[in-house]
mmCIF file of C-alpha atoms in Angstrom:
data_model
loop_
_atom_site.group_PDB
_atom_site.id
_atom_site.type_symbol
_atom_site.label_atom_id
_atom_site.label_comp_id
_atom_site.label_asym_id
_atom_site.label_seq_id
_atom_site.Cartn_x
_atom_site.Cartn_y
_atom_site.Cartn_z
ATOM 1 C CA UNK E 1 8.086 -22.373 -110.480
ATOM 2 C CA UNK E 2 11.212 -20.369 -109.548
ATOM 3 C CA UNK E 3 12.694 -20.487 -106.151
ATOM 4 C CA UNK E 4 9.488 -21.449 -103.766
ATOM 5 C CA UNK E 5 11.516 -25.282 -103.965
ATOM 6 C CA UNK E 6 13.754 -23.993 -102.593
ATOM 7 C CA UNK E 7 12.341 -21.991 -99.814
ATOM 8 C CA UNK E 8 10.468 -25.598 -98.808
ATOM 9 C CA UNK E 9 13.232 -27.493 -99.173
ATOM 10 C CA UNK E 10 15.432 -25.462 -97.329
ATOM 11 C CA UNK E 11 12.816 -25.334 -93.921
ATOM 12 C CA UNK E 12 11.647 -28.834 -94.593
ATOM 13 C CA UNK E 13 15.329 -29.836 -93.276
ATOM 14 C CA UNK E 14 15.671 -27.269 -90.445
ATOM 15 C CA UNK E 15 12.687 -28.963 -89.223
ATOM 16 C CA UNK E 16 14.574 -32.535 -89.568
ATOM 17 C CA UNK E 17 16.802 -30.584 -87.557
ATOM 18 C CA UNK E 18 14.904 -30.889 -84.565
ATOM 19 C CA UNK E 19 13.735 -34.234 -84.918
ATOM 20 C CA UNK E 20 16.197 -36.285 -86.871
ATOM 21 C CA UNK E 21 19.867 -37.067 -84.819
ATOM 22 C CA UNK E 22 21.532 -36.969 -88.221
ATOM 23 C CA UNK E 23 20.513 -33.581 -88.977
ATOM 24 C CA UNK E 24 20.795 -32.337 -85.215
ATOM 25 C CA UNK E 25 25.008 -33.970 -85.450
ATOM 26 C CA UNK E 26 25.400 -32.062 -88.589
ATOM 27 C CA UNK E 27 24.449 -28.559 -86.260
ATOM 28 C CA UNK E 28 27.013 -29.026 -84.051
ATOM 29 C CA UNK E 29 29.580 -29.831 -86.540
ATOM 30 C CA UNK E 30 30.792 -25.727 -87.096
ATOM 31 C CA UNK E 31 31.207 -25.188 -90.624
ATOM 32 C CA UNK E 32 31.716 -28.464 -92.379
ATOM 33 C CA UNK E 33 28.182 -29.501 -91.069
ATOM 34 C CA UNK E 34 26.521 -26.677 -92.337
ATOM 35 C CA UNK E 35 28.281 -27.641 -95.871
ATOM 36 C CA UNK E 36 25.974 -30.853 -95.766
ATOM 37 C CA UNK E 37 22.813 -29.367 -94.702
ATOM 38 C CA UNK E 38 23.989 -26.596 -97.998
ATOM 39 C CA UNK E 39 23.599 -29.941 -99.834
ATOM 40 C CA UNK E 40 21.694 -32.106 -99.270
ATOM 41 C CA UNK E 41 18.768 -28.955 -99.142
ATOM 42 C CA UNK E 42 20.094 -28.630 -102.969
ATOM 43 C CA UNK E 43 19.010 -32.357 -103.589
ATOM 44 C CA UNK E 44 15.153 -31.758 -102.061
ATOM 45 C CA UNK E 45 14.941 -28.528 -104.150
ATOM 46 C CA UNK E 46 15.427 -31.084 -107.205
ATOM 47 C CA UNK E 47 13.262 -33.444 -105.857
ATOM 48 C CA UNK E 48 10.483 -30.756 -105.051
ATOM 49 C CA UNK E 49 11.368 -29.367 -108.323
ATOM 50 C CA UNK E 50 10.521 -32.525 -109.880
ATOM 51 C CA UNK E 51 7.730 -33.456 -108.186
ATOM 52 C CA UNK E 52 5.850 -29.868 -108.630
ATOM 53 C CA UNK E 53 6.693 -30.113 -112.219
ATOM 54 C CA UNK E 54 5.390 -33.586 -112.861
ATOM 55 C CA UNK E 55 1.846 -32.149 -111.381
ATOM 56 C CA UNK E 56 2.812 -28.759 -113.975
ATOM 57 C CA UNK E 57 3.077 -31.463 -116.623
ATOM 58 C CA UNK E 58 -0.095 -33.081 -116.459
ATOM 59 C CA UNK E 59 -2.346 -30.309 -115.526
ATOM 60 C CA UNK E 60 -0.768 -28.701 -118.658
ATOM 61 C CA UNK E 61 -1.318 -31.611 -120.860
ATOM 62 C CA UNK E 62 -4.866 -32.155 -119.811
ATOM 63 C CA UNK E 63 -6.337 -28.911 -119.190
ATOM 64 C CA UNK E 64 -7.717 -26.484 -121.146
ATOM 65 C CA UNK E 65 -4.310 -25.962 -122.941
ATOM 66 C CA UNK E 66 -3.659 -29.340 -123.667
ATOM 67 C CA UNK E 67 -4.698 -29.368 -127.635
ATOM 68 C CA UNK E 68 -1.942 -26.836 -127.992
ATOM 69 C CA UNK E 69 0.533 -29.716 -127.150
ATOM 70 C CA UNK E 70 1.370 -31.772 -130.668
ATOM 71 C CA UNK E 71 4.251 -34.306 -128.710
ATOM 72 C CA UNK E 72 3.506 -37.468 -126.744
ATOM 73 C CA UNK E 73 3.117 -36.804 -123.536
ATOM 74 C CA UNK E 74 5.702 -39.425 -121.741
ATOM 75 C CA UNK E 75 8.538 -36.676 -124.020
ATOM 76 C CA UNK E 76 6.840 -32.564 -122.830
ATOM 77 C CA UNK E 77 6.876 -34.559 -119.362
ATOM 78 C CA UNK E 78 10.119 -35.285 -118.999
ATOM 79 C CA UNK E 79 11.310 -32.236 -121.117
ATOM 80 C CA UNK E 80 8.425 -30.147 -118.377
ATOM 81 C CA UNK E 81 10.511 -31.364 -115.747
ATOM 82 C CA UNK E 82 13.511 -31.100 -116.901
ATOM 83 C CA UNK E 83 13.342 -27.226 -117.994
ATOM 84 C CA UNK E 84 11.400 -26.159 -114.839
ATOM 85 C CA UNK E 85 14.057 -28.001 -112.595
ATOM 86 C CA UNK E 86 16.636 -26.658 -114.724
ATOM 87 C CA UNK E 87 15.453 -23.203 -113.767
ATOM 88 C CA UNK E 88 14.901 -23.330 -109.928
ATOM 89 C CA UNK E 89 18.544 -24.646 -109.615
ATOM 90 C CA UNK E 90 20.232 -22.024 -111.722
ATOM 91 C CA UNK E 91 18.115 -19.210 -109.280
ATOM 92 C CA UNK E 92 19.183 -21.449 -106.557
ATOM 93 C CA UNK E 93 22.721 -20.228 -107.720
ATOM 94 C CA UNK E 94 21.869 -17.076 -108.060
ATOM 95 C CA UNK E 95 21.153 -16.109 -105.144
ATOM 96 C CA UNK E 96 23.683 -18.076 -103.473
ATOM 97 C CA UNK E 97 25.908 -16.486 -105.791
ATOM 98 C CA UNK E 98 24.326 -12.804 -104.348
ATOM 99 C CA UNK E 99 24.539 -14.028 -100.712
ATOM 100 C CA UNK E 100 28.149 -15.077 -101.104
ATOM 101 C CA UNK E 101 29.505 -12.143 -103.146
ATOM 102 C CA UNK E 102 26.670 -8.876 -101.743
ATOM 103 C CA UNK E 103 25.024 -8.229 -99.227
ATOM 104 C CA UNK E 104 21.557 -9.396 -97.864
ATOM 105 C CA UNK E 105 20.639 -12.992 -98.462
ATOM 106 C CA UNK E 106 20.491 -13.066 -102.377
ATOM 107 C CA UNK E 107 17.432 -16.205 -103.093
ATOM 108 C CA UNK E 108 14.831 -13.400 -99.806
ATOM 109 C CA UNK E 109 16.440 -10.238 -102.280
ATOM 110 C CA UNK E 110 15.358 -12.143 -105.574
ATOM 111 C CA UNK E 111 11.976 -13.227 -103.989
ATOM 112 C CA UNK E 112 11.331 -9.154 -103.420
ATOM 113 C CA UNK E 113 12.740 -8.210 -106.747
ATOM 114 C CA UNK E 114 9.791 -10.068 -108.083
ATOM 115 C CA UNK E 115 7.182 -8.953 -105.696
ATOM 116 C CA UNK E 116 8.100 -5.047 -106.639
ATOM 117 C CA UNK E 117 8.137 -5.860 -110.461
ATOM 118 C CA UNK E 118 4.192 -6.328 -109.755
ATOM 119 C CA UNK E 119 3.525 -3.176 -107.468
ATOM 120 C CA UNK E 120 3.234 -0.851 -110.109
ATOM 121 C CA UNK E 121 1.557 -2.213 -112.195
ATOM 122 C CA UNK E 122 -0.917 -3.575 -109.873
ATOM 123 C CA UNK E 123 -1.397 0.034 -108.575
ATOM 124 C CA UNK E 124 -1.954 1.188 -111.339
ATOM 125 C CA UNK E 125 -4.818 -1.511 -112.455
ATOM 126 C CA UNK E 126 -6.774 -0.736 -109.155
ATOM 127 C CA UNK E 127 -6.338 3.177 -109.359
ATOM 128 C CA UNK E 128 -8.096 1.922 -113.273
ATOM 129 C CA UNK E 129 -10.909 0.061 -111.304
ATOM 130 C CA UNK E 130 -11.319 1.879 -108.777
ATOM 131 C CA UNK E 131 -13.428 4.607 -110.529
ATOM 132 C CA UNK E 132 -12.529 7.229 -107.594
ATOM 133 C CA UNK E 133 -9.744 9.562 -106.638
ATOM 134 C CA UNK E 134 -10.450 9.548 -103.131
ATOM 135 C CA UNK E 135 -11.718 4.884 -102.780
ATOM 136 C CA UNK E 136 -7.813 4.460 -104.427
ATOM 137 C CA UNK E 137 -5.945 7.313 -101.609
ATOM 138 C CA UNK E 138 -7.746 5.604 -98.682
ATOM 139 C CA UNK E 139 -6.882 2.138 -99.950
ATOM 140 C CA UNK E 140 -3.531 3.740 -100.066
ATOM 141 C CA UNK E 141 -4.262 4.757 -96.114
ATOM 142 C CA UNK E 142 -4.497 1.498 -95.030
ATOM 143 C CA UNK E 143 -1.828 -0.014 -96.815
ATOM 144 C CA UNK E 144 0.079 2.124 -95.597
ATOM 145 C CA UNK E 145 -0.904 1.160 -91.365
ATOM 146 C CA UNK E 146 -0.701 -2.580 -92.611
ATOM 147 C CA UNK E 147 2.954 -1.989 -93.012
ATOM 148 C CA UNK E 148 3.131 0.402 -90.253
ATOM 149 C CA UNK E 149 2.090 -2.679 -88.807
ATOM 150 C CA UNK E 150 4.068 -5.503 -89.798
ATOM 151 C CA UNK E 151 7.050 -2.822 -89.436
ATOM 152 C CA UNK E 152 6.659 -2.770 -85.582
ATOM 153 C CA UNK E 153 6.040 -6.304 -84.483
ATOM 154 C CA UNK E 154 9.169 -7.475 -87.079
ATOM 155 C CA UNK E 155 11.105 -5.784 -84.934
ATOM 156 C CA UNK E 156 9.627 -5.854 -81.749
ATOM 157 C CA UNK E 157 11.198 -7.632 -78.711
ATOM 158 C CA UNK E 158 11.027 -8.159 -75.135
ATOM 159 C CA UNK E 159 14.456 -7.190 -73.684
ATOM 160 C CA UNK E 160 15.744 -9.569 -70.230
ATOM 161 C CA UNK E 161 18.342 -8.064 -68.410
ATOM 162 C CA UNK E 162 20.986 -10.277 -67.914
ATOM 163 C CA UNK E 163 23.658 -9.206 -64.773
ATOM 164 C CA UNK E 164 27.098 -9.985 -65.459
ATOM 165 C CA UNK E 165 29.678 -11.063 -62.073
ATOM 166 C CA UNK E 166 32.602 -9.395 -61.936
ATOM 167 C CA UNK E 167 36.032 -11.204 -62.986
ATOM 168 C CA UNK E 168 39.550 -10.188 -61.872
ATOM 169 C CA UNK E 169 41.994 -11.948 -65.207
ATOM 170 C CA UNK E 170 45.390 -9.523 -64.122
ATOM 171 C CA UNK E 171 44.940 -6.427 -63.156
ATOM 172 C CA UNK E 172 41.281 -6.318 -65.650
ATOM 173 C CA UNK E 173 38.004 -6.586 -64.258
ATOM 174 C CA UNK E 174 35.634 -7.873 -66.119
ATOM 175 C CA UNK E 175 32.057 -7.906 -66.881
ATOM 176 C CA UNK E 176 30.003 -6.554 -63.229
ATOM 177 C CA UNK E 177 27.132 -5.546 -66.103
ATOM 178 C CA UNK E 178 24.251 -4.768 -67.076
ATOM 179 C CA UNK E 179 23.228 -6.799 -70.812
ATOM 180 C CA UNK E 180 20.076 -8.071 -72.921
ATOM 181 C CA UNK E 181 18.771 -10.510 -74.021
ATOM 182 C CA UNK E 182 16.529 -9.882 -76.406
ATOM 183 C CA UNK E 183 13.840 -12.076 -78.149
ATOM 184 C CA UNK E 184 11.367 -11.197 -80.630
ATOM 185 C CA UNK E 185 7.618 -11.470 -81.278
ATOM 186 C CA UNK E 186 7.891 -12.812 -84.959
ATOM 187 C CA UNK E 187 10.898 -15.197 -84.524
ATOM 188 C CA UNK E 188 9.668 -17.487 -86.914
ATOM 189 C CA UNK E 189 10.000 -15.100 -89.145
ATOM 190 C CA UNK E 190 8.500 -14.237 -93.109
ATOM 191 C CA UNK E 191 10.115 -18.511 -93.623
ATOM 192 C CA UNK E 192 7.070 -19.816 -91.968
ATOM 193 C CA UNK E 193 4.349 -17.769 -93.850
ATOM 194 C CA UNK E 194 5.738 -18.707 -96.617
ATOM 195 C CA UNK E 195 5.767 -22.971 -96.157
ATOM 196 C CA UNK E 196 2.338 -22.527 -94.401
ATOM 197 C CA UNK E 197 1.405 -21.680 -98.052
ATOM 198 C CA UNK E 198 3.562 -23.983 -99.926
ATOM 199 C CA UNK E 199 1.302 -26.472 -97.610
ATOM 200 C CA UNK E 200 -1.629 -25.007 -99.478
ATOM 201 C CA UNK E 201 -0.914 -26.232 -102.137
ATOM 202 C CA UNK E 202 -0.210 -29.209 -101.918
ATOM 203 C CA UNK E 203 -3.229 -30.637 -102.194
ATOM 204 C CA UNK E 204 -3.772 -28.598 -105.360
ATOM 205 C CA UNK E 205 -0.872 -30.634 -107.021
ATOM 206 C CA UNK E 206 -1.696 -34.064 -106.318
ATOM 207 C CA UNK E 207 -5.719 -32.531 -107.772
ATOM 208 C CA UNK E 208 -4.167 -31.678 -111.405
ATOM 209 C CA UNK E 209 -2.302 -35.898 -111.746
ATOM 210 C CA UNK E 210 -5.786 -37.448 -111.332
ATOM 211 C CA UNK E 211 -7.951 -35.368 -114.041
ATOM 212 C CA UNK E 212 -10.687 -37.470 -114.417
ATOM 213 C CA UNK E 213 -11.826 -37.796 -110.595
ATOM 214 C CA UNK E 214 -14.158 -34.841 -109.237
ATOM 215 C CA UNK E 215 -12.827 -35.455 -106.408
ATOM 216 C CA UNK E 216 -9.660 -34.749 -107.228
ATOM 217 C CA UNK E 217 -10.632 -31.029 -108.887
ATOM 218 C CA UNK E 218 -13.071 -30.280 -106.525
ATOM 219 C CA UNK E 219 -10.171 -30.304 -103.912
ATOM 220 C CA UNK E 220 -7.668 -29.213 -106.089
ATOM 221 C CA UNK E 221 -10.179 -25.497 -106.839
ATOM 222 C CA UNK E 222 -10.758 -25.585 -102.529
ATOM 223 C CA UNK E 223 -7.033 -25.515 -101.719
ATOM 224 C CA UNK E 224 -6.210 -22.166 -104.805
ATOM 225 C CA UNK E 225 -9.939 -20.216 -103.823
ATOM 226 C CA UNK E 226 -7.675 -18.225 -101.572
ATOM 227 C CA UNK E 227 -11.137 -15.742 -100.784
ATOM 228 C CA UNK E 228 -13.223 -18.393 -100.001
ATOM 229 C CA UNK E 229 -13.229 -18.067 -95.582
ATOM 230 C CA UNK E 230 -12.698 -21.842 -96.163
ATOM 231 C CA UNK E 231 -9.313 -21.785 -97.390
ATOM 232 C CA UNK E 232 -8.215 -18.820 -95.151
ATOM 233 C CA UNK E 233 -9.681 -21.053 -92.356
ATOM 234 C CA UNK E 234 -7.227 -23.847 -92.062
ATOM 235 C CA UNK E 235 -4.420 -20.997 -94.124
ATOM 236 C CA UNK E 236 -5.066 -19.330 -90.978
ATOM 237 C CA UNK E 237 -4.437 -21.991 -88.527
ATOM 238 C CA UNK E 238 -1.897 -23.305 -89.761
ATOM 239 C CA UNK E 239 -0.014 -20.012 -89.875
ATOM 240 C CA UNK E 240 -0.384 -19.745 -86.431
ATOM 241 C CA UNK E 241 0.883 -23.503 -85.640
ATOM 242 C CA UNK E 242 3.861 -23.955 -87.170
ATOM 243 C CA UNK E 243 4.756 -20.120 -86.477
ATOM 244 C CA UNK E 244 4.394 -21.250 -82.391
ATOM 245 C CA UNK E 245 6.541 -24.855 -83.657
ATOM 246 C CA UNK E 246 9.254 -23.015 -85.854
ATOM 247 C CA UNK E 247 9.978 -20.832 -82.384
ATOM 248 C CA UNK E 248 10.394 -24.452 -80.215
ATOM 249 C CA UNK E 249 12.562 -25.612 -82.886
ATOM 250 C CA UNK E 250 13.992 -22.747 -83.641
ATOM 251 C CA UNK E 251 15.018 -20.358 -79.989
ATOM 252 C CA UNK E 252 15.953 -23.177 -77.622
ATOM 253 C CA UNK E 253 15.943 -21.206 -73.490
ATOM 254 C CA UNK E 254 17.846 -24.500 -72.580
ATOM 255 C CA UNK E 255 20.717 -23.882 -74.694
ATOM 256 C CA UNK E 256 20.782 -20.216 -73.901
ATOM 257 C CA UNK E 257 20.340 -20.713 -70.100
ATOM 258 C CA UNK E 258 23.172 -23.003 -70.784
ATOM 259 C CA UNK E 259 25.596 -20.350 -72.470
ATOM 260 C CA UNK E 260 24.303 -17.866 -70.116
ATOM 261 C CA UNK E 261 25.749 -19.642 -67.008
ATOM 262 C CA UNK E 262 29.010 -20.267 -68.470
ATOM 263 C CA UNK E 263 30.133 -16.995 -69.225
ATOM 264 C CA UNK E 264 28.675 -15.945 -65.566
ATOM 265 C CA UNK E 265 25.703 -13.980 -66.817
ATOM 266 C CA UNK E 266 22.192 -14.803 -64.674
ATOM 267 C CA UNK E 267 18.616 -13.054 -64.679
ATOM 268 C CA UNK E 268 18.293 -11.105 -61.656
ATOM 269 C CA UNK E 269 15.882 -12.895 -59.466
ATOM 270 C CA UNK E 270 15.836 -16.100 -60.929
ATOM 271 C CA UNK E 271 18.035 -19.308 -60.318
ATOM 272 C CA UNK E 272 21.427 -20.031 -63.070
ATOM 273 C CA UNK E 273 19.927 -23.417 -64.976
ATOM 274 C CA UNK E 274 16.402 -25.114 -64.678
ATOM 275 C CA UNK E 275 14.219 -22.038 -63.694
ATOM 276 C CA UNK E 276 16.475 -19.471 -66.416
ATOM 277 C CA UNK E 277 15.543 -22.227 -68.709
ATOM 278 C CA UNK E 278 11.816 -22.165 -67.683
ATOM 279 C CA UNK E 279 11.735 -18.723 -67.124
ATOM 280 C CA UNK E 280 12.947 -18.467 -70.622
ATOM 281 C CA UNK E 281 9.808 -20.010 -72.138
ATOM 282 C CA UNK E 282 7.456 -19.182 -70.055
ATOM 283 C CA UNK E 283 7.844 -15.495 -72.215
ATOM 284 C CA UNK E 284 8.848 -16.813 -75.426
ATOM 285 C CA UNK E 285 4.830 -18.324 -75.060
ATOM 286 C CA UNK E 286 3.190 -15.535 -74.594
ATOM 287 C CA UNK E 287 5.531 -13.510 -76.999
ATOM 288 C CA UNK E 288 4.657 -15.894 -79.432
ATOM 289 C CA UNK E 289 1.181 -15.695 -79.031
ATOM 290 C CA UNK E 290 -0.126 -12.332 -80.010
ATOM 291 C CA UNK E 291 3.103 -12.910 -82.787
ATOM 292 C CA UNK E 292 1.299 -16.116 -84.127
ATOM 293 C CA UNK E 293 -2.393 -14.442 -84.504
ATOM 294 C CA UNK E 294 -1.002 -11.070 -85.271
ATOM 295 C CA UNK E 295 1.128 -13.817 -89.073
ATOM 296 C CA UNK E 296 -1.709 -15.404 -89.232
ATOM 297 C CA UNK E 297 -3.859 -12.762 -89.861
ATOM 298 C CA UNK E 298 -1.657 -11.012 -91.976
ATOM 299 C CA UNK E 299 -1.971 -13.709 -93.842
ATOM 300 C CA UNK E 300 -5.159 -13.823 -94.795
ATOM 301 C CA UNK E 301 -5.974 -9.832 -95.292
ATOM 302 C CA UNK E 302 -5.857 -10.362 -99.685
ATOM 303 C CA UNK E 303 -9.026 -12.705 -99.249
ATOM 304 C CA UNK E 304 -11.230 -9.926 -97.094
ATOM 305 C CA UNK E 305 -8.928 -7.586 -98.976
ATOM 306 C CA UNK E 306 -10.659 -9.009 -102.124
ATOM 307 C CA UNK E 307 -14.175 -9.263 -100.307
ATOM 308 C CA UNK E 308 -14.431 -5.488 -100.250
ATOM 309 C CA UNK E 309 -13.625 -4.808 -104.333
ATOM 310 C CA UNK E 310 -9.731 -5.439 -104.414
ATOM 311 C CA UNK E 311 -8.458 -6.286 -106.956
ATOM 312 C CA UNK E 312 -6.847 -9.527 -106.874
ATOM 313 C CA UNK E 313 -2.602 -8.025 -107.808
ATOM 314 C CA UNK E 314 -3.180 -5.356 -105.330
ATOM 315 C CA UNK E 315 -5.104 -7.278 -102.711
ATOM 316 C CA UNK E 316 -1.711 -9.772 -102.887
ATOM 317 C CA UNK E 317 0.301 -6.298 -101.146
ATOM 318 C CA UNK E 318 -2.083 -5.794 -98.492
ATOM 319 C CA UNK E 319 -0.490 -8.641 -96.472
ATOM 320 C CA UNK E 320 0.237 -12.230 -97.109
ATOM 321 C CA UNK E 321 3.324 -13.569 -98.196
ATOM 322 C CA UNK E 322 4.149 -10.402 -100.546
ATOM 323 C CA UNK E 323 3.547 -7.770 -97.113
ATOM 324 C CA UNK E 324 6.080 -9.831 -94.851
ATOM 325 C CA UNK E 325 8.955 -11.113 -97.752
ATOM 326 C CA UNK E 326 9.341 -7.006 -98.280
ATOM 327 C CA UNK E 327 9.164 -5.506 -95.301
ATOM 328 C CA UNK E 328 10.938 -9.039 -93.294
ATOM 329 C CA UNK E 329 14.153 -8.163 -96.377
ATOM 330 C CA UNK E 330 14.139 -5.064 -96.800
ATOM 331 C CA UNK E 331 14.279 -4.807 -92.792
ATOM 332 C CA UNK E 332 17.685 -7.688 -93.004
ATOM 333 C CA UNK E 333 19.378 -6.127 -95.992
ATOM 334 C CA UNK E 334 18.966 -2.504 -94.055
ATOM 335 C CA UNK E 335 20.500 -4.415 -91.235
ATOM 336 C CA UNK E 336 23.212 -5.800 -92.825
ATOM 337 C CA UNK E 337 24.305 -2.301 -95.158
ATOM 338 C CA UNK E 338 24.709 -0.599 -91.708
ATOM 339 C CA UNK E 339 26.786 -3.941 -89.957
ATOM 340 C CA UNK E 340 29.163 -3.341 -93.280
ATOM 341 C CA UNK E 341 28.852 1.284 -93.742
ATOM 342 C CA UNK E 342 29.989 -0.120 -89.631
ATOM 343 C CA UNK E 343 33.427 -2.624 -90.515
ATOM 344 C CA UNK E 344 34.576 -0.063 -93.305
ATOM 345 C CA UNK E 345 34.779 2.659 -90.436
ATOM 346 C CA UNK E 346 36.337 0.242 -88.434
ATOM 347 C CA UNK E 347 38.991 -0.752 -91.351
ATOM 348 C CA UNK E 348 39.658 2.962 -92.126
ATOM 349 C CA UNK E 349 40.172 3.669 -88.220
ATOM 350 C CA UNK E 350 42.254 0.834 -87.984
ATOM 351 C CA UNK E 351 44.391 0.680 -91.539
ATOM 352 C CA UNK E 352 47.550 1.085 -90.057
ATOM 353 C CA UNK E 353 47.556 -1.720 -88.898
ATOM 354 C CA UNK E 354 49.719 -0.597 -85.687
ATOM 355 C CA UNK E 355 49.981 1.874 -82.656
ATOM 356 C CA UNK E 356 51.427 4.454 -81.851
ATOM 357 C CA UNK E 357 53.864 4.437 -78.647
ATOM 358 C CA UNK E 358 53.430 7.104 -75.763
ATOM 359 C CA UNK E 359 56.245 9.906 -76.382
#
C-alpha cells in the first residue's frame, strides 16, 4: 500500500477544512491547530490503510493465490491488516522525520524515489520491445516535450500588480512601491491527481470484498483497466472537477483581499475590499480552466501511450501521477535548496552578531 493511504487521508482532511467548522477552527489556531490536524491525519491514515488491507486480504484469499494460503482466513485477514498498516505507519513516520530534519517534503521524496527506481528498467524494456532505435529516440523526444510542458504549466502564474500606499513612521517612509500577487495556473498541484486516482481505486477495492458477485467483479475490472476509454473519460472529469474544487478551497480571494487592504495595498483600477475579491476570483476562474484541462489530459496520457504500443511501465512516465510527481517534487525541492543556500549566506554575512559603529 505504501504511503498512498496517508496522501488520501491528508487530502480528505484538507477538504474537510472547507466545510466542517471544527477543522476551520483548527486551521486558525496556528501551531497548536496544525499539530491536532497532523494527529487526525495519522488516525485517518490508519482507517484508510485498514480498509484497503481488508480488501487486499480478501482478494488474496479468493483470487488465484487463494490455494497458497494454508492458515485460517480470519487470522490471515487480521495479520495482513496489522502488517500492511504497520508498514504504512513506518513510511509515514520516516517521511515526517525527513521533512523535519532534511530538505523538502519527506513524503513526496519517498514517492519520487520509488518512481525513479522503476525508470531504468522501464527504459530498457521499452528499448528491447520497440525493436527500432529510431522509434525509441522518437519516444524519448515525446517524453521530453511532455515533461517540458508539465514544467511550464507547473511554474506558470499570473502576476497581478499591487500598489502599496506610502506611510511615514518617524523619519522613515514605508510603502509606495509596486509588488505582484502571484496566482499559479496549477494551484492544486499534484496531490489532486493522486487523490483522484485514489477515488478511482475505491470501487475496485469494494469489488474485491464481494468475490462471488459478477457485477462487482466487472466493476472492479472496469476501474482497474487504465487503458480503456471509459476509465480515461471518468478519470479526466474527476481531475478537472477536483482541480476547481481544491483551488476554491486552497486559494481564498476574500482573505487575500482583506490582507491586502489591512496592509495598505490595492490593485490599480480596482477598489479595495469586495471588488478586489471578485477581481481575484474571476482571474482564478479563467486561469484554472486551462490548468485543469491540462492536468486532466496529462493524467490520461499513459492510456494514449499504450494505445500506440508503448509498454505499460514506460507509458506511466508519459504522464499521469508519475510524471507530475517527478516534476512537482523536483521543482519544490530545488526551491527549498535555494532558500536554504540563501539563509546560509545570510548566516555567514551576519556571523559576528554585531555591527561596527562609525569611526
